[in-house]
XYZ file of C-alpha atoms in Angstrom:
556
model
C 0.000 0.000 0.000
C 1.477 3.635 -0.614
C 1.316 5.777 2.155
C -0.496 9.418 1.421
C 0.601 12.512 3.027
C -0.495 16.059 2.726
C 1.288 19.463 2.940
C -0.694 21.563 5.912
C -3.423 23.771 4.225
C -2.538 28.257 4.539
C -3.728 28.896 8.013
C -3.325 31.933 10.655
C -0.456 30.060 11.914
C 1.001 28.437 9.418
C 1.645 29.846 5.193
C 5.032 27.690 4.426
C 2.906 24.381 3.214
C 5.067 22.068 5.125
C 4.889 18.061 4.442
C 5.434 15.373 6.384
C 8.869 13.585 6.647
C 8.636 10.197 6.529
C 11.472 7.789 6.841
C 11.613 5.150 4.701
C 11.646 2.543 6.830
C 8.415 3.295 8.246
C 5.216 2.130 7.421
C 1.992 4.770 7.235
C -1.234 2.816 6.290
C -3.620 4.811 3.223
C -6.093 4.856 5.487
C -4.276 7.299 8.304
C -3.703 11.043 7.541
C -0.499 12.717 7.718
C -0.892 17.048 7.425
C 1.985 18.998 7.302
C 5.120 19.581 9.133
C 5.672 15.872 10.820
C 8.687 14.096 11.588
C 7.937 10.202 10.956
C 11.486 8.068 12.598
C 13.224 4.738 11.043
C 10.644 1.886 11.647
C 7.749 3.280 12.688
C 4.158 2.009 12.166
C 1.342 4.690 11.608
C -2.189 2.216 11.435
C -5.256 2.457 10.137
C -7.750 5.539 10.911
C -5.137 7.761 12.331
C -5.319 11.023 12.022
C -2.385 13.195 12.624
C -2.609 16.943 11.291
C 0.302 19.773 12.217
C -2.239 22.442 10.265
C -2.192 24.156 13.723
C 0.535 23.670 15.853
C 3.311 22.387 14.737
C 6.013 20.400 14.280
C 5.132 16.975 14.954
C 7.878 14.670 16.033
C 7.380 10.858 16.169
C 11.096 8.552 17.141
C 12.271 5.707 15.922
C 10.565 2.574 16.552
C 7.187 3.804 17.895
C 3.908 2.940 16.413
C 0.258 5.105 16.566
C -2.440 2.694 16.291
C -5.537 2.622 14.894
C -7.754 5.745 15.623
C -4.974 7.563 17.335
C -5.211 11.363 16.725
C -2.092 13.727 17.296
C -2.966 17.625 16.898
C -1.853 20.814 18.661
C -3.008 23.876 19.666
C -1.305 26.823 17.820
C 0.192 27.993 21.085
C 2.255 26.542 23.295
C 6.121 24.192 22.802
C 7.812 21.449 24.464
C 11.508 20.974 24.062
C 12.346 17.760 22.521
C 15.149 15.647 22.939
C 17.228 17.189 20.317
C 16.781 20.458 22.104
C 14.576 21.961 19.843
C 11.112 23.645 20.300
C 7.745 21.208 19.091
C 3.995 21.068 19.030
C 3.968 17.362 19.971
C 6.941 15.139 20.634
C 7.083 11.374 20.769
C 10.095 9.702 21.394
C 11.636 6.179 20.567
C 10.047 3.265 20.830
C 6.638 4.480 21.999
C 3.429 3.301 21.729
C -0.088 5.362 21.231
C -2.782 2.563 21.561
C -6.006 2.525 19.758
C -8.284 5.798 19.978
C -5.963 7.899 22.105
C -5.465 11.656 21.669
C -1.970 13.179 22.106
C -2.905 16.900 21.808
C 0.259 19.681 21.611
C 1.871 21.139 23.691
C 2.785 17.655 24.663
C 5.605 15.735 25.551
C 5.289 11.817 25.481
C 9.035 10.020 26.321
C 10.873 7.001 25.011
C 9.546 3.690 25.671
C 6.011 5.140 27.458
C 3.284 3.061 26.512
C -0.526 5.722 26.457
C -3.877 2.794 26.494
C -6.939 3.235 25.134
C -8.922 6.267 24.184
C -6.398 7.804 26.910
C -5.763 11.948 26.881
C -2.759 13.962 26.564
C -2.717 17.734 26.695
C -0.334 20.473 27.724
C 1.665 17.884 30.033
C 4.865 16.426 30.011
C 5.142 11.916 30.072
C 8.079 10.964 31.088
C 10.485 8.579 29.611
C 8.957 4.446 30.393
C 5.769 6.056 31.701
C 2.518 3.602 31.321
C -0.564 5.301 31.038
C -3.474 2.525 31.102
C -6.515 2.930 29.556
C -9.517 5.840 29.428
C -6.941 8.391 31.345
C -6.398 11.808 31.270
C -3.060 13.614 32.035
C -3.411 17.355 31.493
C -1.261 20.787 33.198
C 1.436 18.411 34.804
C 4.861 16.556 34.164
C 4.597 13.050 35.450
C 8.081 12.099 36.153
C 9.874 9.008 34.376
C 8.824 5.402 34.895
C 5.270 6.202 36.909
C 2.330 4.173 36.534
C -1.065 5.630 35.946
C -4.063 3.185 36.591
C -6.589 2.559 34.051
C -9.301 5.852 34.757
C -6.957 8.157 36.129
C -7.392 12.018 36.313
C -4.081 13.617 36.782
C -4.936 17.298 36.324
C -2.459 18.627 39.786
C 1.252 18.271 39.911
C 0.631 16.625 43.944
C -0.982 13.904 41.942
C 1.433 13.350 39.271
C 3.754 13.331 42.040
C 2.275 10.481 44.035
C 2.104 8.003 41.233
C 3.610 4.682 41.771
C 7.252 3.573 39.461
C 6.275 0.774 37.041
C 7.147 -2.401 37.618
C 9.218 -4.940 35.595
C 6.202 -6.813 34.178
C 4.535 -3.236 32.617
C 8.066 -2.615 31.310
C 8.062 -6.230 29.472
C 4.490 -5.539 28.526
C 4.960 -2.477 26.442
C 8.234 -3.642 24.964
C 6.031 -6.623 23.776
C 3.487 -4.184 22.382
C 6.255 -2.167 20.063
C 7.652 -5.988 19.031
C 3.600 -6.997 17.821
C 3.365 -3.614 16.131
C 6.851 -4.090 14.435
C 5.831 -7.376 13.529
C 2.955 -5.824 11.471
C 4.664 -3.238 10.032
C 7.335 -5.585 8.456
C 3.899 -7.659 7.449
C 2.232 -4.590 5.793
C 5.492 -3.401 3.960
C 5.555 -6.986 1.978
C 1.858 -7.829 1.836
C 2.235 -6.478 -2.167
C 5.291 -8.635 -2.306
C 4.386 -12.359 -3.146
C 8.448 -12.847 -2.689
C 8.667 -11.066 0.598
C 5.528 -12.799 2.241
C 6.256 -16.754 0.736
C 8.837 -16.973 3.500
C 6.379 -16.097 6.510
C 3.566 -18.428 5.120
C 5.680 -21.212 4.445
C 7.078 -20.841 8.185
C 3.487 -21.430 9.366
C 3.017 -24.524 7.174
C 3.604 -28.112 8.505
C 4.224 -29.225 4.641
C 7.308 -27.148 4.311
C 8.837 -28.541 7.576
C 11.645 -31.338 6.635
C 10.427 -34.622 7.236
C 12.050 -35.902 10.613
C 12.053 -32.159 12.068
C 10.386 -30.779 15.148
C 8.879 -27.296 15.289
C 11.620 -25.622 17.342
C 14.223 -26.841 14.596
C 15.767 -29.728 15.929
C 16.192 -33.385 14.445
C 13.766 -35.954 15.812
C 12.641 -39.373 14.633
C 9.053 -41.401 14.495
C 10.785 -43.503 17.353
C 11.490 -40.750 19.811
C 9.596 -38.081 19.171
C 6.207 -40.469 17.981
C 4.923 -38.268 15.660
C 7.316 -35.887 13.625
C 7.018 -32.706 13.968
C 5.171 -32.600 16.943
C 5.945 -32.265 21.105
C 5.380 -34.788 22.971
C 1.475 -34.307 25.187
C 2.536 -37.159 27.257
C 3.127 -34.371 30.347
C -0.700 -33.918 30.486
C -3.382 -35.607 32.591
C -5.686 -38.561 31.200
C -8.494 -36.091 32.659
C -7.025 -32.787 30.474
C -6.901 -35.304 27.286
C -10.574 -36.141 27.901
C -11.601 -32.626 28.528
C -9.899 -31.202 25.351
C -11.635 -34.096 23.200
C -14.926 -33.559 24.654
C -14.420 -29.789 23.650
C -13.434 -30.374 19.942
C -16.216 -33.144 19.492
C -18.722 -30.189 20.574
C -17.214 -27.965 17.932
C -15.664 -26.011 20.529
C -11.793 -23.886 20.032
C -9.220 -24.777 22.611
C -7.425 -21.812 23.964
C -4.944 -20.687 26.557
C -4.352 -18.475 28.784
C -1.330 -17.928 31.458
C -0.144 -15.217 34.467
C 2.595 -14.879 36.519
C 1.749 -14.926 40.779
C 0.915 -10.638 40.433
C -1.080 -11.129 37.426
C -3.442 -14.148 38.710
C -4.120 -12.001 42.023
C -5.472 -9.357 39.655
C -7.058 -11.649 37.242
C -5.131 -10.228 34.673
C -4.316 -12.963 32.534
C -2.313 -12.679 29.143
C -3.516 -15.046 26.211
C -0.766 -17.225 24.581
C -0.580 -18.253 21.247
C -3.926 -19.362 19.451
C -4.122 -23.246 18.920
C -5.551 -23.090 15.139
C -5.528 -27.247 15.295
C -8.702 -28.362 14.957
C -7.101 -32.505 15.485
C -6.928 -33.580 19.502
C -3.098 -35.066 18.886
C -2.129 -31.261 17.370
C -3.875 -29.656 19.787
C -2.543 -31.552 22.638
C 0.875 -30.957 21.203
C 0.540 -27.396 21.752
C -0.817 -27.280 24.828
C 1.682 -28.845 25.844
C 4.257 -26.527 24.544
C 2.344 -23.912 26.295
C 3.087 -25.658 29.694
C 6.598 -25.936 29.031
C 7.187 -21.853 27.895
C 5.475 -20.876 31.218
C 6.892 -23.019 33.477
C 6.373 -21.475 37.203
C 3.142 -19.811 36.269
C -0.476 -20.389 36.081
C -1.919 -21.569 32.759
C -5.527 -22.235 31.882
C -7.319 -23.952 29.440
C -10.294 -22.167 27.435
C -13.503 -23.619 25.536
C -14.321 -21.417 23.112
C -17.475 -21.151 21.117
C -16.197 -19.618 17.940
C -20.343 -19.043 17.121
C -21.506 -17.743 19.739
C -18.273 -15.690 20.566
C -18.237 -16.534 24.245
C -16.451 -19.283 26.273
C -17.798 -22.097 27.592
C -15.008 -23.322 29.999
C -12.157 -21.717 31.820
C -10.288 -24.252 33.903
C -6.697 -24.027 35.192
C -4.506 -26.856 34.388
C -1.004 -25.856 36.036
C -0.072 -23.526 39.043
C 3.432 -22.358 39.812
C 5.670 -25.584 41.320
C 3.185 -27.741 40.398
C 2.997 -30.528 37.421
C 0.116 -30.079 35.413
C -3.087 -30.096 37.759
C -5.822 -32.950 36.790
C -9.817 -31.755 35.681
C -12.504 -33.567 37.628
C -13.024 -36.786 35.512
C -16.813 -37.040 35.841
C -16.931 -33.678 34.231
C -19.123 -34.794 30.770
C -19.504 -31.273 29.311
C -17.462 -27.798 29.879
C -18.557 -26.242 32.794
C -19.061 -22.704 33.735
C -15.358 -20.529 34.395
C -14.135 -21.330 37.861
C -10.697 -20.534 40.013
C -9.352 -22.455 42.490
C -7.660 -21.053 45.342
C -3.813 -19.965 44.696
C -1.273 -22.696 45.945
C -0.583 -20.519 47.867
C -4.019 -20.154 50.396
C -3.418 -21.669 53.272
C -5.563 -22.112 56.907
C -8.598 -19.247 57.315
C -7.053 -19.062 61.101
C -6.064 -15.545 60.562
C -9.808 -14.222 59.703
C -11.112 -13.531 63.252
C -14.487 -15.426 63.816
C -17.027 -12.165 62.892
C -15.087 -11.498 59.472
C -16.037 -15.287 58.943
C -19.410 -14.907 59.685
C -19.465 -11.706 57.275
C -18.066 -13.574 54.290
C -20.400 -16.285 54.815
C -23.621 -13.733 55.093
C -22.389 -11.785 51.436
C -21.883 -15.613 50.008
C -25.587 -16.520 51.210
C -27.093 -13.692 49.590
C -25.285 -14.336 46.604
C -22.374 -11.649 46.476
C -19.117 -11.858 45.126
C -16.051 -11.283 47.412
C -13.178 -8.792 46.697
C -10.461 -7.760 47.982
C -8.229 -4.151 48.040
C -5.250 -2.972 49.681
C -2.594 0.148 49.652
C 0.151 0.769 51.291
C 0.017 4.159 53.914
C 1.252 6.372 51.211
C -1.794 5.123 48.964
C -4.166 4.833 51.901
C -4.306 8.571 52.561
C -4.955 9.273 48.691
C -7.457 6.841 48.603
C -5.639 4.902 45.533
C -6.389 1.220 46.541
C -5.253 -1.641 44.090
C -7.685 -4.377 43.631
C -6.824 -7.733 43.970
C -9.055 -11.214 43.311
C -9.704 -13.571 45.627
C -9.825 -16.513 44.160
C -12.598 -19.246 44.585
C -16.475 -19.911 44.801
C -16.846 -21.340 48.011
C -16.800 -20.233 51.499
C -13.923 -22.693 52.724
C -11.619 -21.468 49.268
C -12.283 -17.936 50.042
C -11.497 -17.571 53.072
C -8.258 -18.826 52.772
C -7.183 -17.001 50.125
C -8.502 -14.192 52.232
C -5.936 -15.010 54.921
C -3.242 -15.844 52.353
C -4.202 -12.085 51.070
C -3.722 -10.759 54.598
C -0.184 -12.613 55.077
C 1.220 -11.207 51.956
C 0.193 -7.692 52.637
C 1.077 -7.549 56.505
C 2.097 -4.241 57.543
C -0.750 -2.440 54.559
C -4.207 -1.412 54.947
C -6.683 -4.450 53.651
C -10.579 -3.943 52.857
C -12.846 -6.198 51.941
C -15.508 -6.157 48.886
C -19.360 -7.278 48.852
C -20.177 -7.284 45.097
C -23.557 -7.380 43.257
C -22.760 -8.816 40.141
C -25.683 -8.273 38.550
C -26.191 -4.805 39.834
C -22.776 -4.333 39.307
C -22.387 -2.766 42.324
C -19.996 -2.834 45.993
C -22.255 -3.772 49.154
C -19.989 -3.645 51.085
C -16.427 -2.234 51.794
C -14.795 -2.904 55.016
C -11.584 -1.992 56.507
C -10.599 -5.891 57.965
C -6.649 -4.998 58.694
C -4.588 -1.929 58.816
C -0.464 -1.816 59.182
C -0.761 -2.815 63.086
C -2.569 -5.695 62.753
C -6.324 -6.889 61.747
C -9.297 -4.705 62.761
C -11.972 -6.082 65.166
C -15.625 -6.751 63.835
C -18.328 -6.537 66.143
C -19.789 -9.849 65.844
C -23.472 -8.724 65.605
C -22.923 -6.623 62.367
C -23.776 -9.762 59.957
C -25.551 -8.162 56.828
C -24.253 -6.428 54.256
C -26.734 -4.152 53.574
C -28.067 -3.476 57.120
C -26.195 0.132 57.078
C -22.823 -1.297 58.826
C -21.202 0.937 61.040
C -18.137 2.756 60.188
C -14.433 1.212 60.411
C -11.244 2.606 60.924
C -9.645 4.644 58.359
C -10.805 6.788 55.310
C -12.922 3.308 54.113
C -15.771 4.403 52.166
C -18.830 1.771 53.770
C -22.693 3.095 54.556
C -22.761 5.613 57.930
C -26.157 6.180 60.430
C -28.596 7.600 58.276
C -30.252 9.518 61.306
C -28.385 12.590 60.732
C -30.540 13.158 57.468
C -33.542 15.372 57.762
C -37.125 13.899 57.306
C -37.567 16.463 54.308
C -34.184 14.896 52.283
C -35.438 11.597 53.330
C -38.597 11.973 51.981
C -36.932 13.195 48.637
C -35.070 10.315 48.536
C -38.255 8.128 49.273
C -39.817 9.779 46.365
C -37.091 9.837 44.099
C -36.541 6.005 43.882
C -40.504 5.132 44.201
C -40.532 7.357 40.792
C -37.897 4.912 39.381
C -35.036 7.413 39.082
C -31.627 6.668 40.428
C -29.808 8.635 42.903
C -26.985 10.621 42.955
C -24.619 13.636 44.064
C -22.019 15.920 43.358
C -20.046 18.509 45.576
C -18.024 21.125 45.580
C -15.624 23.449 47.747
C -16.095 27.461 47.892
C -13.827 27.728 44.729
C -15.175 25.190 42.740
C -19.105 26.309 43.830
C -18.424 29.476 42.415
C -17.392 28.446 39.252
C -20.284 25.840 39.372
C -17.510 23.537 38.726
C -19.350 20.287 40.731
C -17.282 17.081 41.438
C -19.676 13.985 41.072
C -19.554 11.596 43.960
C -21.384 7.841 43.939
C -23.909 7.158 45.838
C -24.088 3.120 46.266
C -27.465 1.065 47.213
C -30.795 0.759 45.060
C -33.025 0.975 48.036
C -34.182 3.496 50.493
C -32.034 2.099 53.563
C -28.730 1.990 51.431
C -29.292 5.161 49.865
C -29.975 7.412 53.103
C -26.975 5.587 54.396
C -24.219 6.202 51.735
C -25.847 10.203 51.624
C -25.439 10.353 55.142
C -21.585 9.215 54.693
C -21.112 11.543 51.601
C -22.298 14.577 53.461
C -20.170 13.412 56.707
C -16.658 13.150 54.216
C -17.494 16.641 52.658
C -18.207 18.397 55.589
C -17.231 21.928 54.887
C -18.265 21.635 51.520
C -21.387 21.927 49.043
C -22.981 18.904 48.396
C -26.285 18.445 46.416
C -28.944 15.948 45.824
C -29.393 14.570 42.095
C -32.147 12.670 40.512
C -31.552 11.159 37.732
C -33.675 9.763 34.924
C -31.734 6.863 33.681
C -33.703 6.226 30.479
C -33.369 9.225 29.176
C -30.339 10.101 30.887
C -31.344 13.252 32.145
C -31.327 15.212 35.284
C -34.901 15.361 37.109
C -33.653 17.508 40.442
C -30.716 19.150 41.590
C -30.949 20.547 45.067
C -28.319 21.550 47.513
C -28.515 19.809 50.536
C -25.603 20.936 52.521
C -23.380 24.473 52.616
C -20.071 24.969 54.230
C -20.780 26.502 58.102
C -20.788 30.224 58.073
């Protein structure tokens, strides 16, 4: 495909008709627009639907290696410079070996360093990223400099320098992760250079079929024979289970894809698994064979195994087959068909002795009603900014969860703990309770059982339901009406400065009925005391605001 590109149009700003400069290395898909003065590095990959356009400010400056994906957009205002690298003065400047992920806006004056990684439909504008940054997905960084090799969480608003300031260093698993994402995306722009070369693409489809392979030689390259090896070609399956066998046959006679998934110890307490390599066998022995090679690469990790209807596009089993230290772990042999996903305590869970005897009783209440269990936890620094980082605990059932409860509370002695009551079909918390801060666990009095009996407050900034007997009858009655009319309820507030400027900060307000409600209000107005806070009724069908009344002012 031939790249287009576009001098910038005669604007206010801008009269010299400047073009891009495009290395010719790089790769710029006809479907992305390039306007005006841009400076395109050795190997990059521009993809499809981008728009980049330096008809405003300008220049644009993109380093080596780096790839914009698909429905990026780079622009700048017409005022306002960051110094690049080289010391001279630019709209927008992205260094080496960068990534800008699918939908998200770098807007000038911005600076994004070398090897930062910016998710999803994430925002940058007038701010500063430093060099190995990773900015997760639906951010916004804007008026700030966040100092090399910070993590920003997925959501983020980092709008203050104090914030930018607080944000946690990567860790060595982000860092491999967004080199891996510049290696795919330099993969694909080596396979979009040659995709009009039958010559240049032969090689890369004849590495992905088995014909081509010389009799009498295994995948990875090396000789093997019929006699050792049993079938050419293919790894040996012998290191799984008679039970995983059965289970992967019973998938493919269904019509069902096999799949895997793996993650290292940090990954599986987050749930954040990575997928490996797509089986595309459809025959059990080829399918076993890689499956097997999947065990081998991640030795010391967790790996699953995933039934996949292709039709329906949703999975119909999600079982894990090996844990860390362990040989590959054996499916329940009476299983006939997939079941529905399920996860097994870590190896790691041990005894539920360290849960005092109320906590028990409170995990056992949110299981009876049907609630899921969570877990957060931060450190002090992250405790008094209120940035907790979730973690799963794994398992279904009560004697599973509350050991990986305990396990959870081992690991992160010394650091606050909460834990989560989840409505997963309200998609909603229940419940959040402080159950151990850095001297030790915190007490439960052992006749608060329900979750959504208006619990009383715990220790430290945790954000659970307070006494709703410090709300007048009038707001109650509101309330009452509000949700008998069908609307959902809300709130916003706002300090002197911010009310002036009518510049309202929403707020949640957790619960569907009356009790839970008047009880999260009642907390609201007790964490913003000193501020505005108002009352909002919202019409979810419509999505519009029915009522917006004040309900507290700062004392005079």
């Amino acid at each position: 495909m031939v790249a287009r590109s576009f001098a910038a149009p005669p604007t206010p700003w801008s009269r010299s008709l400047a073009e891009p400069k495009i290395h010719e290395t790089a790769y710029v898909h006809s479907f992305s627009n390039i306007i005006g003065d841009v400076h395109v590095g050795a190997n990059v990959l521009i993809a499809p639907g981008t728009s980049i356009r330096a008809d405003e400010g300008s220049p644009f400056h993109i380093g080596e290696g780096s790839n914009v994906q698909d429905g990026g957009v780079i622009h700048g205002l017409a005022e306002g410079r960051v110094l690049g690298d080289d010391q001279q003065q630019y709209s927008v400047w992205i260094g080496n070996d960068a990534s800008i992920t699918h939908m998200a806006l770098i807007h000038g004056p911005a600076y994004v360093g070398d090897h930062c990684f910016i998710g999803f439909r994430s925002t940058v504008f007038n701010a500063r990223v430093g060099k190995g940054c990773i900015v997760m997905m639906h951010s916004l960084i804007q008026d700030v400099e966040i100092p090399p090799g910070r993590y920003i969480a997925s959501g983020s608003v980092i709008t203050n320098q104090q914030q930018a300031d607080r944000l946690p260093t990567v860790q060595d698993s982000d860092v491999k992760f967004a080199s891996h994402v510049v290696h795919i995306n330099d993969a694909l722009r080596t396979g979009y250079r040659c995709a009009d070369n039958i010559a240049c693409i032969a090689p890369i489809r004849n590495e992905l079929d088995p014909q081509t392979i010389p009799q009498g030689t295994n995948h990875n390259g090396t000789n093997g024979t019929n006699g050792t090896n049993g079938t050419s070609g293919q790894m040996q399956s012998t290191s799984l289970s008679q039970e995983v066998h059965e289970q992967v046959r019973q998938l493919l006679a269904q019509g069902y894809k096999i799949g895997t998934e793996h993650a290292d110890e940090r990954r599986f307490r987050t749930s954040s698994w990575q997928s490996c390599a797509p089986i595309q066998a459809s025959r059990e022995p080829e399918v076993l064979a890689e499956l097997t090679a999947c065990l081998a690469e991640h030795t010391g990790e967790y790996v699953r195994l995933l039934g996949i209807d292709s039709k329906a596009k949703r999975r119909v089993l999600e079982k894990i087959i090996q844990q860390p230290g362990d040989q590959p772990l054996k499916l329940n042999g009476s299983q006939s068909r997939p079941s529905s996903a399920s996860n097994p305590a870590p190896a790691t869970s041990s005894g539920s002795s360290g849960l005092s005897a109320p906590w028990q009783e409170q995990v056992r209440q949110l299981l009876a009603q049907g609630y899921k269990i969570g877990a957060e936890y931060a450190d002090a620094r992250r405790y008094r900014s209120s940035s907790w980082q979730s973690t799963s605990v794994p398992g279904s059932r009560e004697p599973e969860i509350l050991a990986s409860l305990t396990a959870l509370l081992a690991e992160h002695s010394g650091e606050y703990v909460r834990l989560l009551g989840i409505d997963p079909k309200a998609k909603r918390r229940v419940l959040e309770q402080v159950i151990q801060q850095p001297g030790g666990p915190v007490a439960q009095s052992a006749t608060k059982t329900l979750p959504d009996s208006t619990p009383s407050q715990p220790q430290g900034r945790d954000r659970s339901y307070a006494s709703s007997s410090s709300l007048s009858p009038d707001l109650q009655a509101q309330v009452r009406q509000l949700l008998a009319q069908g609307y959902k309820v809300s709130a916003e507030y706002a300090d002197a400065r911010r009310y002036r400027s009518s510049s309202w900060q929403s707020a949640s307000v957790p619960g569907s009925r009356e009790p839970e409600v008047l009880a999260s209000l009642a907390a609201l107005l007790a964490e913003h005391a000193g501020e505005y806070v108002r009352l909002l009724g919202v019409d979810t069908k419509t999505k519009r605001r029915v009522l917006e009344q004040v309900i507290q002012q700062p004392k005079k």
